Each structure stands twice: as C-alpha cells, then as structure tokens.
Short mmCIF file of C-alpha atoms in Angstrom, two decimals:
data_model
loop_
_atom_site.label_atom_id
_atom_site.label_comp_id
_atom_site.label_asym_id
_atom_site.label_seq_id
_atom_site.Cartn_x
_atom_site.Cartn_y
_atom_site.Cartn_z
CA UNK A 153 10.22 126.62 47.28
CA UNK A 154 12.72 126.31 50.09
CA UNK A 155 13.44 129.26 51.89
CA UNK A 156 16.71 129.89 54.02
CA UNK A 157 16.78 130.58 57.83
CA UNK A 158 18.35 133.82 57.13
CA UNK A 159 15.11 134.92 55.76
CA UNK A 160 13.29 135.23 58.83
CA UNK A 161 13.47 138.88 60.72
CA UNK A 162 13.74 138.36 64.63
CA UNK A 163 12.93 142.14 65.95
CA UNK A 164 13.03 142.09 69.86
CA UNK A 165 11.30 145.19 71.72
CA UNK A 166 14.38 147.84 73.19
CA UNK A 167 12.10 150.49 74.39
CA UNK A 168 8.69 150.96 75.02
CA UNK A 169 5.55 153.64 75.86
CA UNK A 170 3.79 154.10 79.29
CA UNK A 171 0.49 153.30 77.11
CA UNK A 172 -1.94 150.28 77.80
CA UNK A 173 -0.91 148.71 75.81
CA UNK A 174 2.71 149.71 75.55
CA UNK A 175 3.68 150.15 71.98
CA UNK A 176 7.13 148.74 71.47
CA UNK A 177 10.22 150.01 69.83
CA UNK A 178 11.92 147.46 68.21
CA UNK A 179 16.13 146.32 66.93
CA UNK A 180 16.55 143.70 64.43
CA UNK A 181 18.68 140.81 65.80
CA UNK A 182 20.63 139.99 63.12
CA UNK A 183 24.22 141.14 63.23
CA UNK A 184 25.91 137.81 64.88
CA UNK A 185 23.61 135.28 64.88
CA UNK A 186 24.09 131.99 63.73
CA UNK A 187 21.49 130.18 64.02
CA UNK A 188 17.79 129.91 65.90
CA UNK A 189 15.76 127.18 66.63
CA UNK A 190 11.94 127.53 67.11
CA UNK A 191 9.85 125.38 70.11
CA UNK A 192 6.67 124.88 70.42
CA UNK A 193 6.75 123.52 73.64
CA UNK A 194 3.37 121.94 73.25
CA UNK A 195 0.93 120.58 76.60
CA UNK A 196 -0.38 117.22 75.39
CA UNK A 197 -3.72 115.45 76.61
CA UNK A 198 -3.63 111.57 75.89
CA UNK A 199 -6.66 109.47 76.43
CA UNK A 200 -7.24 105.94 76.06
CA UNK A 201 -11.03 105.62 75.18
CA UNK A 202 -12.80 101.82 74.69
CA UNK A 203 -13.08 102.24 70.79
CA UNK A 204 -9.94 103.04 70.38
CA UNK A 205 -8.76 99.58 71.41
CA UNK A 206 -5.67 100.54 72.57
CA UNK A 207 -4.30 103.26 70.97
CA UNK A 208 -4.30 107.20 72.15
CA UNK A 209 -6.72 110.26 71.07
CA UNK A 210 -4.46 113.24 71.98
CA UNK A 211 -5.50 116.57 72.44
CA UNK A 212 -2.88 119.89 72.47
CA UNK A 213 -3.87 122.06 75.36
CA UNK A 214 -1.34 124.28 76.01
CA UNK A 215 1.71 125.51 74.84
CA UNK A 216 4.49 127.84 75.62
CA UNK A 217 6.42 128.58 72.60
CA UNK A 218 10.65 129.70 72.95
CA UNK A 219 12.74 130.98 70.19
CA UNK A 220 16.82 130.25 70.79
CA UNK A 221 18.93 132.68 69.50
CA UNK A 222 22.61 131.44 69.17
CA UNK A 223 25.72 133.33 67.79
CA UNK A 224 28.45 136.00 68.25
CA UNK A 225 28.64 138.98 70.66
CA UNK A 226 28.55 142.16 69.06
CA UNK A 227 29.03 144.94 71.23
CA UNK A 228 26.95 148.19 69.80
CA UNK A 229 24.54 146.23 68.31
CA UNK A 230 21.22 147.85 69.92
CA UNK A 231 19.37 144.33 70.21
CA UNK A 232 22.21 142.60 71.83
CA UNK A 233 22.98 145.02 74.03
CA UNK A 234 19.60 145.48 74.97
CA UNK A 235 19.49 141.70 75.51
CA UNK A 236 23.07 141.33 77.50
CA UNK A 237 21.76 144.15 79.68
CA UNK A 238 18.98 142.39 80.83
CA UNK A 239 21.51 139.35 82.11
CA UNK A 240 21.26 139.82 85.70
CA UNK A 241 18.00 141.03 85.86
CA UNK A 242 14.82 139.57 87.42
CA UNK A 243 10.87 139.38 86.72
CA UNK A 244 9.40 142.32 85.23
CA UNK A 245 13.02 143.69 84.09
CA UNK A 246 13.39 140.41 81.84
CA UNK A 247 9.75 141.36 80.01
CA UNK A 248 9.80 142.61 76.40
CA UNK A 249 8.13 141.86 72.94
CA UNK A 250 9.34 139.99 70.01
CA UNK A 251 8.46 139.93 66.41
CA UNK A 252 9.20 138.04 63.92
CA UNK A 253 8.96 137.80 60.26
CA UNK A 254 8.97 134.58 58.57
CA UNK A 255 10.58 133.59 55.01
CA UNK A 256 6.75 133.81 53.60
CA UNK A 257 5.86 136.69 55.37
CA UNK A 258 3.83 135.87 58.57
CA UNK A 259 4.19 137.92 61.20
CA UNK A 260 4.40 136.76 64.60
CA UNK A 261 4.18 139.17 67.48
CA UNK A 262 4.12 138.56 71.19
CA UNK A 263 4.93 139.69 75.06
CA UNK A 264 8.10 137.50 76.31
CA UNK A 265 10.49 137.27 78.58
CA UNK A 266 14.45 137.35 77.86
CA UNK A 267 16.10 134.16 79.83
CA UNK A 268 19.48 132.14 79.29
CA UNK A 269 21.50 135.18 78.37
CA UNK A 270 25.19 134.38 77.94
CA UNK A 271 26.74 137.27 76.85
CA UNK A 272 30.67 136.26 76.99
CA UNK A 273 32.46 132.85 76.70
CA UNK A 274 34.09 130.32 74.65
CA UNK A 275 37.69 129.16 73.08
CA UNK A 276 40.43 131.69 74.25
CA UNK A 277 40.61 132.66 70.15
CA UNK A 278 37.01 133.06 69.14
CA UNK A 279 34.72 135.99 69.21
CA UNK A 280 32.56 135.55 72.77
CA UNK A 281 29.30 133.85 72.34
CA UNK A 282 26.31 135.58 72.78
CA UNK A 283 22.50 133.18 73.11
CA UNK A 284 19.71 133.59 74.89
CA UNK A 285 15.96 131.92 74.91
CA UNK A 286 12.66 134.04 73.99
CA UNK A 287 10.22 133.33 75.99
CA UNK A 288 6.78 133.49 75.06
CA UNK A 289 4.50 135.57 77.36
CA UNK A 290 0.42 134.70 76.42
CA UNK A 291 -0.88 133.98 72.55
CA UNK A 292 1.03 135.32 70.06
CA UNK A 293 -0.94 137.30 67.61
CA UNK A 294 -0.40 136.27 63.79
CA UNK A 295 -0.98 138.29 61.00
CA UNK A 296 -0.56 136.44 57.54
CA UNK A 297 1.69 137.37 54.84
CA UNK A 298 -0.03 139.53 52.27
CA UNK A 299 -1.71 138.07 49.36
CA UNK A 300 0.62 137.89 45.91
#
C-alpha cells in the first residue's frame, strides 16, 4: 500500500531536563511544511579484490543521516519558532532531538543539530519561507511499529 508523505510525524525537541540523559519535550512540525526529503548520507568502502576481476565489493561504514524540512513560516507555531530561534546560534545552542514517526509506524529518535535555518524570504507576494536541515547527532535508535 502506498502511503503519503503527510503521514510521517516530524516532532523536534523544544525543551528539555537537566537529567543524563535529558528527556526531551517535543512540537510537531507540521503546520507549514511542504515537503521533506530524507538523506542517508552514507560513508562507502570500495575495494577491488583479485576474484572480483574488476568489479567493486563495497562496504557502508558510516553514515550521517539529515532530514530537510521545506515550507512556510508560521509565526506561533512552537516548533518553528523554536527552530527560527536557534538561527544565529552556534555549537551546543544548535543541539536538540528529533523524532519521527513514519507512515508504518517506526519510530525514529535521535540527538541532532538544527543547521540551514532560513526563517524569512522569497517573492515580494508569498508567505516567507521557512527550511532548515536536521542533523543527525550519533545512531538513531529505532523502535518498530507495533505488530497488527
């Protein structure tokens, strides 16, 4: 069954305990976005061994997965304004947590970092723009959708 993009939850953290780890508070983003697009942003090993005669073996070794988030400012929404006031921050200010829930019900939690924030811009008659990039920060920890 196909599922549509708007059935995926993106939650970013807003607030967050003093606790080790900090348990996060978290705002749907929702309200004004258009559109996401997932990267894995995969570290590839190639090797070239004799009985391959030729051809590659490769290996994934890394990875440092992104989410882009793409759509319409809304001012008062508690996720993009969390987001928008992170814009000129630096380092630890950027750092957060993001979950999301996919069509089928995985959930996907992890530490990131908020970067690429544009939080005004475009055509003199259109709503400002509002994107930004999710940053993954260490292995994301993936719980699978319930059993039906």
């Amino acid at each position: 069954m196909i599922k549509p993009v708007w059935a995926n939850k993106i939650e970013i953290g807003v607030s967050a305990t003093t606790a080790n780890p900090p348990v996060w508070t978290y705002a749907e983003l929702c309200e004004g976005i258009e559109g996401m697009t997932f990267n894995s942003n995969e570290q590839n090993q190639q090797y070239f061994f004799l009985c391959g005669k030729g051809f590659a073996h490769n290996e994934v070794t890394g990875g440092a997965p992104e989410l882009q988030i793409t759509g319409r400012r809304i001012k008062g929404n508690t996720a993009q304004d969390y987001i928008c006031g992170k814009q000129f921050t630096l380092g630890t200010d950027r750092n957060s947590s993001i979950k999301v829930t996919t069509a089928e019900g995985k959930v996907i939690t992890c530490d990131c970092s908020v970067g690429d924030v544009v939080s005004f811009g475009g055509n003199t008659l259109d709503a400002n723009q509002f994107s930004c990039t999710v940053r993954f920060n260490g292995e994301p920890v993936v719980t699978d959708a319930p059993a039906q």
